[in-house]
mmCIF file of C-alpha atoms in Angstrom:
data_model
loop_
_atom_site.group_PDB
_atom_site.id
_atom_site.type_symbol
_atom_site.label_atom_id
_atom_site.label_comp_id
_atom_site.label_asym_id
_atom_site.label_seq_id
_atom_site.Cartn_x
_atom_site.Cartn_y
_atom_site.Cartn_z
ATOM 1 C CA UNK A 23 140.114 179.228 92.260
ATOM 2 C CA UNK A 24 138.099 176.195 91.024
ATOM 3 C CA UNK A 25 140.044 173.023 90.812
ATOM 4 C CA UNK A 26 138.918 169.424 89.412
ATOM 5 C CA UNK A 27 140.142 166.416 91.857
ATOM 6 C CA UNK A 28 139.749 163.014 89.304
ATOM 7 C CA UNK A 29 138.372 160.802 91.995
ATOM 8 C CA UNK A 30 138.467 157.040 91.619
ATOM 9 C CA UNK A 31 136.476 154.733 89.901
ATOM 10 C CA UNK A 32 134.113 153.439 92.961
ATOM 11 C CA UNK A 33 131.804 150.649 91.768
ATOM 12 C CA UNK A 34 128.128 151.193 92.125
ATOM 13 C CA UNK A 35 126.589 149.002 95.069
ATOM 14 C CA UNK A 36 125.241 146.168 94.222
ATOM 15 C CA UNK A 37 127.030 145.956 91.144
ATOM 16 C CA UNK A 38 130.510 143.550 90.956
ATOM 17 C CA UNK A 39 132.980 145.325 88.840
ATOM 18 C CA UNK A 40 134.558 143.504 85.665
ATOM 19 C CA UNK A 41 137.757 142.781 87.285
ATOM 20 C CA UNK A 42 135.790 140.571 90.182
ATOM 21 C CA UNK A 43 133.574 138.241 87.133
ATOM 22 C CA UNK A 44 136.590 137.609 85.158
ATOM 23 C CA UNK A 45 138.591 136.312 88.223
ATOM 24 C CA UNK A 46 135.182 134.349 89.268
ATOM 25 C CA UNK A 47 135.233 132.491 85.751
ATOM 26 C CA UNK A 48 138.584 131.648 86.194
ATOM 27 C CA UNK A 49 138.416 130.219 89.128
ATOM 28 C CA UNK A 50 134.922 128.234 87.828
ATOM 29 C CA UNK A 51 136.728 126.970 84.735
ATOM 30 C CA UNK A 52 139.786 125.853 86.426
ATOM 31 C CA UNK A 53 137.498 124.228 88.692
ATOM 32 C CA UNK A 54 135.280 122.336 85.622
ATOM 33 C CA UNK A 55 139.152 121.011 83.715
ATOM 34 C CA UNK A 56 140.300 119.529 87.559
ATOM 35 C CA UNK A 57 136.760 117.696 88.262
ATOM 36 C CA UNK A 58 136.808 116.152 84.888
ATOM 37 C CA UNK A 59 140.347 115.650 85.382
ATOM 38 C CA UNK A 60 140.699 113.947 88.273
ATOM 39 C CA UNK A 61 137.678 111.517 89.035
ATOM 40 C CA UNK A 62 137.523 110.571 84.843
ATOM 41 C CA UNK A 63 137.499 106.476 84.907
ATOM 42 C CA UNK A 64 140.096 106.526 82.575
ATOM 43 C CA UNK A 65 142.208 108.339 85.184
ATOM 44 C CA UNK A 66 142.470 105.620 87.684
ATOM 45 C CA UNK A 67 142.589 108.082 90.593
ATOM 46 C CA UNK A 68 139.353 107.651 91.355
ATOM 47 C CA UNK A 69 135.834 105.519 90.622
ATOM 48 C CA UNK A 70 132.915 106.480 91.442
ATOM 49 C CA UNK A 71 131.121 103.193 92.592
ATOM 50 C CA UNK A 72 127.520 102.427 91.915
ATOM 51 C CA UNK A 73 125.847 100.552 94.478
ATOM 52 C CA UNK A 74 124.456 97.707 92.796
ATOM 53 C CA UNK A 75 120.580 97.502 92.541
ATOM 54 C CA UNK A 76 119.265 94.745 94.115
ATOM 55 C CA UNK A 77 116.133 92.667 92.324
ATOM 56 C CA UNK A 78 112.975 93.097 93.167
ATOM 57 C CA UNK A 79 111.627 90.408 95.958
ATOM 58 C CA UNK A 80 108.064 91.725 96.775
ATOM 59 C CA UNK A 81 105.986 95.041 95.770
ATOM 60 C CA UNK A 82 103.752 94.300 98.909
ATOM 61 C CA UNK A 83 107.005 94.618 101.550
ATOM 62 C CA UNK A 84 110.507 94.997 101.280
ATOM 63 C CA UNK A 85 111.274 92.490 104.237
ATOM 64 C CA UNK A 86 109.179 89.760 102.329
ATOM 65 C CA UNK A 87 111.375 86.623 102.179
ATOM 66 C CA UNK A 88 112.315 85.367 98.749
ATOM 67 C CA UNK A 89 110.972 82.442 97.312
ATOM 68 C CA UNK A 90 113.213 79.365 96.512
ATOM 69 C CA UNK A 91 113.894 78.504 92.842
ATOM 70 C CA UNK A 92 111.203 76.698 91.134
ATOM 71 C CA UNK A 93 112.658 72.721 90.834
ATOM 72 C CA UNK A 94 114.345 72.652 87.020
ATOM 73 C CA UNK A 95 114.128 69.057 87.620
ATOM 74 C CA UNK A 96 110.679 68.808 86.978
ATOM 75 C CA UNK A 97 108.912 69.775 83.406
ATOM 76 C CA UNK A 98 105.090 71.589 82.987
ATOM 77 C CA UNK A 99 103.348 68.803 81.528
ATOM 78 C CA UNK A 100 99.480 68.510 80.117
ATOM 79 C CA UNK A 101 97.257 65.604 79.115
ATOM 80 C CA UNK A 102 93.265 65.416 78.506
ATOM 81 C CA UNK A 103 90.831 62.815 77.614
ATOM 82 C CA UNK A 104 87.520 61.547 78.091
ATOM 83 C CA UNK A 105 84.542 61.564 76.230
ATOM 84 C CA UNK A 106 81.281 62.587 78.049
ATOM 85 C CA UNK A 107 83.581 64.177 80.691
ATOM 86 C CA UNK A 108 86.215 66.114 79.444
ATOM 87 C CA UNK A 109 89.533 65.204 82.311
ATOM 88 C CA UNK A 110 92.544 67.411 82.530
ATOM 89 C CA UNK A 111 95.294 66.430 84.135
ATOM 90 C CA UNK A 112 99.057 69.149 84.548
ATOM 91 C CA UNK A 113 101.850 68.911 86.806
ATOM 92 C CA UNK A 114 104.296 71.618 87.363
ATOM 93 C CA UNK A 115 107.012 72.331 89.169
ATOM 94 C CA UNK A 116 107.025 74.055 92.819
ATOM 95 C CA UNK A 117 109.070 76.486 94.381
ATOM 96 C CA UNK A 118 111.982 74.339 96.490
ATOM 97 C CA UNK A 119 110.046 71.223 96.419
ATOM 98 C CA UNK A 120 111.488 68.000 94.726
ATOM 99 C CA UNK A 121 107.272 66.741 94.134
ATOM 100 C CA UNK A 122 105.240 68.242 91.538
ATOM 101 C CA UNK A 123 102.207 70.347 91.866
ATOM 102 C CA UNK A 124 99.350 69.001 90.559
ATOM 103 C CA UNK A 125 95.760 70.254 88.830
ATOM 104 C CA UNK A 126 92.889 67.801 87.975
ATOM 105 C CA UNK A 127 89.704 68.778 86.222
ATOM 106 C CA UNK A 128 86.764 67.522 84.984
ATOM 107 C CA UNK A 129 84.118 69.117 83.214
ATOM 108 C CA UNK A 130 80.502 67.970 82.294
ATOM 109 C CA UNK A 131 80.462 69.159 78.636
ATOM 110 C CA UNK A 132 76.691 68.397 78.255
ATOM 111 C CA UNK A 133 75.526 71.267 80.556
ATOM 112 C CA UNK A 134 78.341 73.070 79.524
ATOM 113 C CA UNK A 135 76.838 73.088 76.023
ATOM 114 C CA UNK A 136 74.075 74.570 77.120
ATOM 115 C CA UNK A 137 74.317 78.306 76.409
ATOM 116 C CA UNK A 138 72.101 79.707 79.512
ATOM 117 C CA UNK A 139 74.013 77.685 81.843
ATOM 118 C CA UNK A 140 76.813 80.061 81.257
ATOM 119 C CA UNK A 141 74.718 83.043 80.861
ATOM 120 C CA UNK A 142 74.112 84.396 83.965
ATOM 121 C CA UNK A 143 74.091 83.707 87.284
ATOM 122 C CA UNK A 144 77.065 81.251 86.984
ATOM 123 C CA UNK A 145 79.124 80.537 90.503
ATOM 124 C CA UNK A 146 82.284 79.238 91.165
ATOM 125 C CA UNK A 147 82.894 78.097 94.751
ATOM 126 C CA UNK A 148 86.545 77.742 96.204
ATOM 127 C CA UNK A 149 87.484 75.992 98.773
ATOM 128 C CA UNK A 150 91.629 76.252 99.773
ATOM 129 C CA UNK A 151 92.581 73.970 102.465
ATOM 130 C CA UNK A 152 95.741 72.440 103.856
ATOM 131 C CA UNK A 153 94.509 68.482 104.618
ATOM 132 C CA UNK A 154 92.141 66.319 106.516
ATOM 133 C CA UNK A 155 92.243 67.675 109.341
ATOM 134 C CA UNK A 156 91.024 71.005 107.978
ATOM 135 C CA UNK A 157 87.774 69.940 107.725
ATOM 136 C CA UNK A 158 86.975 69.745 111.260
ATOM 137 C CA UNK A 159 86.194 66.968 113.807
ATOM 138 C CA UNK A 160 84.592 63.969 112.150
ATOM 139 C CA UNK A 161 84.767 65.422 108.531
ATOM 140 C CA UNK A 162 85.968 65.353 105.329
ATOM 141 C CA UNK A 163 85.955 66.445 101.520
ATOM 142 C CA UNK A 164 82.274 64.172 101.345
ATOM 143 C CA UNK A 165 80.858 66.544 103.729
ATOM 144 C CA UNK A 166 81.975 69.554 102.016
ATOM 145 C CA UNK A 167 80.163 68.471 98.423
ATOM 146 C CA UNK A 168 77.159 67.296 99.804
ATOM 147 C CA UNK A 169 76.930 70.781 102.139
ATOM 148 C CA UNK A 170 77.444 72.799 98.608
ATOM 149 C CA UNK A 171 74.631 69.326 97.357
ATOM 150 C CA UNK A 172 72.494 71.230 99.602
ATOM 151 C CA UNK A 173 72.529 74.856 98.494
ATOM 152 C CA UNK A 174 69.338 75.773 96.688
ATOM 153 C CA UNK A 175 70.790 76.773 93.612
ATOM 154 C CA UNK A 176 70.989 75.596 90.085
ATOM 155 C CA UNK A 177 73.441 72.490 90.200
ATOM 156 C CA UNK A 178 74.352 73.538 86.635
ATOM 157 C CA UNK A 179 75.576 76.983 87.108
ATOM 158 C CA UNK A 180 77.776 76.001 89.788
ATOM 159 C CA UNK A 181 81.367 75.012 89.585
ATOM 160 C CA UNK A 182 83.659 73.989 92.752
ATOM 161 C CA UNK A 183 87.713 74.427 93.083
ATOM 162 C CA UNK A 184 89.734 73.041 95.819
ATOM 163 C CA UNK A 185 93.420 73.656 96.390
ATOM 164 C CA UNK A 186 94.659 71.318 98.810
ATOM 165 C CA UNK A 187 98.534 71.030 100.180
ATOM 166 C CA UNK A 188 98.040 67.199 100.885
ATOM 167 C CA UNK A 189 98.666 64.828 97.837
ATOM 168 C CA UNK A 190 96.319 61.911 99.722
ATOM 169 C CA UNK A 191 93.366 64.598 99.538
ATOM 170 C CA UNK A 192 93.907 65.118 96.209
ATOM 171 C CA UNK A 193 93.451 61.626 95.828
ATOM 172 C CA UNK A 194 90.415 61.634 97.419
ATOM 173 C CA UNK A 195 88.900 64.750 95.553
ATOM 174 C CA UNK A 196 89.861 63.289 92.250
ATOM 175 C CA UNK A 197 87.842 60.247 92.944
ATOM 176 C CA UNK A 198 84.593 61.652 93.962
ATOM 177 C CA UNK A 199 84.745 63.922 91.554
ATOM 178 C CA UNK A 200 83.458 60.818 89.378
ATOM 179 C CA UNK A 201 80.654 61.100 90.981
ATOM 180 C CA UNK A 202 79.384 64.627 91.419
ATOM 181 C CA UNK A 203 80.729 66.006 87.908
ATOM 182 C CA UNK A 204 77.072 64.723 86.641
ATOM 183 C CA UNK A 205 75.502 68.147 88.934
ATOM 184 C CA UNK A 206 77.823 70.596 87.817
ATOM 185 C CA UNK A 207 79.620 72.459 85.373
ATOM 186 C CA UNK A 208 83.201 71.814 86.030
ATOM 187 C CA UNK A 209 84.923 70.773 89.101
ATOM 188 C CA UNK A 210 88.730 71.228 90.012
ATOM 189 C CA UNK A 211 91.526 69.974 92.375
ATOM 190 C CA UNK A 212 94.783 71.304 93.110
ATOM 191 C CA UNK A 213 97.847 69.849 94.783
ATOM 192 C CA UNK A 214 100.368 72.652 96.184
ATOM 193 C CA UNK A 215 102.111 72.706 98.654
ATOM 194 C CA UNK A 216 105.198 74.953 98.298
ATOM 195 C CA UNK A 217 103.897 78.276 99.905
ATOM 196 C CA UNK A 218 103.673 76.533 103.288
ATOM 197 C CA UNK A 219 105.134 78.620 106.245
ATOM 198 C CA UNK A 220 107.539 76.728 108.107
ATOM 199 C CA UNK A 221 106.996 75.980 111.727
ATOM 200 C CA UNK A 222 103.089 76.283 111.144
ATOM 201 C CA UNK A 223 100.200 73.976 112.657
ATOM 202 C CA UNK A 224 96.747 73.713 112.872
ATOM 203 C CA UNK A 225 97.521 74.499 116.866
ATOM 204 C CA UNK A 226 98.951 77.525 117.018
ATOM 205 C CA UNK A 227 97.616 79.428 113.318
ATOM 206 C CA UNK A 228 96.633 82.021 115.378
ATOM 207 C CA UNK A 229 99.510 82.804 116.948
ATOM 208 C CA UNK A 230 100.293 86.690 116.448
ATOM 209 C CA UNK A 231 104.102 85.895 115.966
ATOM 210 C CA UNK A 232 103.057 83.696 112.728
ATOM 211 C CA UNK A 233 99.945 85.895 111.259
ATOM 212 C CA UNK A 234 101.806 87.853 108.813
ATOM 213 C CA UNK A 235 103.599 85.283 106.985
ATOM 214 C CA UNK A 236 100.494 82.848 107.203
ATOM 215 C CA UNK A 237 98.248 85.804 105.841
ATOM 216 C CA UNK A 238 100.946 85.657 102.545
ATOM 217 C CA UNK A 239 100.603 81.868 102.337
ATOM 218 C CA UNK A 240 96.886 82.063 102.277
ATOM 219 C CA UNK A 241 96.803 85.402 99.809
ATOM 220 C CA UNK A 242 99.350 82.960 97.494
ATOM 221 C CA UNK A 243 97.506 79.635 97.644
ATOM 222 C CA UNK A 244 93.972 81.625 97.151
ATOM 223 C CA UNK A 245 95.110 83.729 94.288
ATOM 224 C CA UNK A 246 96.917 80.683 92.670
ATOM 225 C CA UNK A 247 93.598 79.078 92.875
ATOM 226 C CA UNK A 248 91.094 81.539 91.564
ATOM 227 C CA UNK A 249 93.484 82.193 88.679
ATOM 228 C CA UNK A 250 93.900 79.084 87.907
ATOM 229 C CA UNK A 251 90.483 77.604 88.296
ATOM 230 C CA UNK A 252 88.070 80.746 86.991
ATOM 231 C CA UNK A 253 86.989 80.807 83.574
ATOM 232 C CA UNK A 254 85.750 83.922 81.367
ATOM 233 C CA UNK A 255 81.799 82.808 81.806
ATOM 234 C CA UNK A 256 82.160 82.495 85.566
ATOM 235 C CA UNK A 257 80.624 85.898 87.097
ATOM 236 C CA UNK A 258 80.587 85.413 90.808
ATOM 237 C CA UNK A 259 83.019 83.605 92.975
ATOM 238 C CA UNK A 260 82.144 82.562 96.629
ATOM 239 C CA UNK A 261 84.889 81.878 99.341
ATOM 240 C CA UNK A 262 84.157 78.452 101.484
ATOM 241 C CA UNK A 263 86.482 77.510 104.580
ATOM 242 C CA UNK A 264 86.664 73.740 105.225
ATOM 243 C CA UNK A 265 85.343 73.282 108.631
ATOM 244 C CA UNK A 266 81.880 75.499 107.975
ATOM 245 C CA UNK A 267 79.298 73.267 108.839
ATOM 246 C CA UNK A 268 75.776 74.498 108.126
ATOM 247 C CA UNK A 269 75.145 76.905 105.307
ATOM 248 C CA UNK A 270 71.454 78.319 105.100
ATOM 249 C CA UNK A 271 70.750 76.562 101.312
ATOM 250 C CA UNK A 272 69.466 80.274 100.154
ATOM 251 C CA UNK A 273 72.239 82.175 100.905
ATOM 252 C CA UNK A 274 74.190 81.608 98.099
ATOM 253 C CA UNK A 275 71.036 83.082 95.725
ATOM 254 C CA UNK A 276 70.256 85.729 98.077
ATOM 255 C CA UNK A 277 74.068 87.175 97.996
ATOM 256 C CA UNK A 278 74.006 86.828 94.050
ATOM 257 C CA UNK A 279 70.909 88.336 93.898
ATOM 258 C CA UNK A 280 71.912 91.180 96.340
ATOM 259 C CA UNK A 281 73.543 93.026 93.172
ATOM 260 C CA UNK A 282 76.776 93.651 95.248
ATOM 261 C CA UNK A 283 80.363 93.515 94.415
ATOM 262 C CA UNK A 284 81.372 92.089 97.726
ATOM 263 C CA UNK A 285 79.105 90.482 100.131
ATOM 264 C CA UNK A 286 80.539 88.828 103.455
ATOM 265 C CA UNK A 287 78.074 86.924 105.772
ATOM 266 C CA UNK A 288 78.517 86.438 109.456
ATOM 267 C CA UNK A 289 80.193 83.426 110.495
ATOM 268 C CA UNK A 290 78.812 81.983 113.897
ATOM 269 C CA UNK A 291 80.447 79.549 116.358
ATOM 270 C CA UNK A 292 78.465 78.290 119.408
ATOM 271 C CA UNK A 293 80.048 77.187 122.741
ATOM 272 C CA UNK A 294 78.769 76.309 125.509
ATOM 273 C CA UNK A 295 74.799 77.090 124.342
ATOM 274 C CA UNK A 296 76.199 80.759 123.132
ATOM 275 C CA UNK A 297 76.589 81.777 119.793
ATOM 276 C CA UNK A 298 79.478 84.045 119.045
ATOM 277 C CA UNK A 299 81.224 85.981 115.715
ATOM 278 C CA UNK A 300 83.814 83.724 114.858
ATOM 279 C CA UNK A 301 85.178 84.924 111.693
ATOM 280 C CA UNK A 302 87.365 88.354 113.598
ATOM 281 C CA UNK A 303 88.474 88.746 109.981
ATOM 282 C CA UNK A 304 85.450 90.005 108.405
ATOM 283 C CA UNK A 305 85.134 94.230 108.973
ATOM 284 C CA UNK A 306 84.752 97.106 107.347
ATOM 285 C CA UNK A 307 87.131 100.045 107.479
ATOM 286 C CA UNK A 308 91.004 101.094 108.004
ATOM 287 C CA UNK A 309 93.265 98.198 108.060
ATOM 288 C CA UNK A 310 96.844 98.464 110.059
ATOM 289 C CA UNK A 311 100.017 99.575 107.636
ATOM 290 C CA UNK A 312 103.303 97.474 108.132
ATOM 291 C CA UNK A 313 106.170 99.979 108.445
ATOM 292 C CA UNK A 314 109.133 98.947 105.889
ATOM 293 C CA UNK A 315 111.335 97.628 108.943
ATOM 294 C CA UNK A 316 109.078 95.750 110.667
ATOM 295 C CA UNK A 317 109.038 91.847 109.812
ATOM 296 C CA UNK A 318 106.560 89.274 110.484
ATOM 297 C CA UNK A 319 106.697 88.593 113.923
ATOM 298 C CA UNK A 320 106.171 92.509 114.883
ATOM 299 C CA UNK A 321 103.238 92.886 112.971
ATOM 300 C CA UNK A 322 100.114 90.979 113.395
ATOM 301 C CA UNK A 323 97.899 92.039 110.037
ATOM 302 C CA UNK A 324 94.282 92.889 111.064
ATOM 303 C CA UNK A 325 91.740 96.517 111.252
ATOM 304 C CA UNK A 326 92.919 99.879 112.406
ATOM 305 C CA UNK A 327 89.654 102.070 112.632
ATOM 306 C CA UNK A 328 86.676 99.188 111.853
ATOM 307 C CA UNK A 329 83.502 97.635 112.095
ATOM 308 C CA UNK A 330 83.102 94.117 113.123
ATOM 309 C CA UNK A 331 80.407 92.202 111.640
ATOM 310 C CA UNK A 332 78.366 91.525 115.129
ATOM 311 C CA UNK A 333 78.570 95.687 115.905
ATOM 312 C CA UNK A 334 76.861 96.416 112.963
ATOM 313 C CA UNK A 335 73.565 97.580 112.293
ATOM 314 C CA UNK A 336 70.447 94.544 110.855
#
């Protein structure tokens, strides 16, 4: 006797029957209509709140401090004159300071008339400095003109800036400027002194505590003072600190005519009948990276993996 059994439907593995994927869109729909439902705005059951986004304060370092507002008080103003010696004089206002800042320049329009003193080979020399005591022991801004008197280099391809944060050295620049503008192409002065770091002296600048906000205030004042001092015929720039005393007069020629972007020479200091590498500063290689929580006084700025200018090969 043969006899058919109808069996029941079995589903085939791995395969969810119809009954199963309708109740799973259900559920996903149902789901969908009480989401939009229930955290809508207009429902005022619940608002999703946005953190706000705060402004942007640095792209070097989140933990850089901000800046106080520039002084609204005090109006960007310009005036020129002059006849032989074209004199420009602008004040603007500084960052939390109830003074103005202050640029003075002079230029000797004779040489700068001259198309091949703009040609090639022109140099402008910066010098950034705080105030007379920067220069050193028994010197001042004199000594620094008639050191860059002495380099053996065309007088009329060279023009000097200084950026000073003293207003009574500005005062002093100004005037001898009268003087000297008859060598060279243009000379400049700036008064600024609204980057200072608070709690900084000539004493203790090298205090590990205070080297990352002094290396901003020196990156601000510099940059301020090559952009506002370089001109579109100027093709090399060379750095000056205010208490060098003796430059070899070739130097300057030789490191123009080295054909390299950057060029650092050594800086020597002698004590006690020994000469030593002063300038720490000056290397070649890996330089440390500031984590985003660390603030100033946890990282002192300086080489990681580097060569020191006295280690290195003649």
């Amino acid at each position: 006797m043969l006899r058919v059994q109808s069996l029941p439907r079995v589903a085939r593995p791995g395969k969810p029957n119809r009954r199963c994927i309708f109740l799973a869109l259900c559920v996903l729909v149902a789901f969908a209509c009480w989401v939009h439902w229930f955290i809508a705005p207009t429902s005022g059951l619940l608002q999703v709140q946005q953190e706000p986004t705060l402004p942007v304060t640095s792209v070097l370092h989140p933990l850089t401090p901000d800046q106080p507002a520039l002084n609204s008080d005090i109006a960007f103003s310009t005036k020129s004159f002059g006849e032989l010696f074209n004199q420009y004089e602008e004040s603007f206002p500084q960052h939390g300071k109830s003074e103005p800042g202050k640029h003075y320049r002079v230029e000797n329009t004779y040489l700068l008339s001259r198309p091949d003193n703009r040609d090639d080979g022109t140099v402008l020399i910066i010098c950034v400095f705080n105030d007379a005591k920067s220069w050193g022991m028994n010197r001042n801004v004199t000594d620094f003109l008639e050191l860059v008197k002495s380099f053996d280099y065309p007088k009329e391809k060279i023009s000097i800036a200084l950026l000073t944060s003293s207003v009574s050295e500005f005062e002093k620049a100004k005037h001898l400027f009268g003087f000297y503008i008859q060598h060279y192409q243009q000379l400049s002065v700036i008064f600024r002194n609204d980057f200072a770091l608070s709690g900084l002296t000539r004493s203790n600048r090298h205090d590990h505590t205070l080297q990352g906000g002094r290396r901003r205030m020196l990156a601000r004042y510099r940059n301020y003072a090559l952009l506002s001092t370089m001109e579109s015929w100027h093709q090399h720039v060379v750095w000056m600190d205010a208490d060098v005393t003796v430059v070899p007069s070739g130097l300057v020629q030789k490191m123009v005519q080295s054909g390299r972007d950057i060029v650092e020479p050594i800086c020597l200091r002698k004590v006690k009948s020994k000469w030593y590498n002063y300038d720490t500063n000056a290397w070649v290689g890996q330089r440390k990276v500031r984590s985003a929580d660390q603030d100033d006084s946890d990282f002192v700025p300086g080489p990681l993996n580097a060569k020191h200018m006295h280690n290195m090969p003649d």
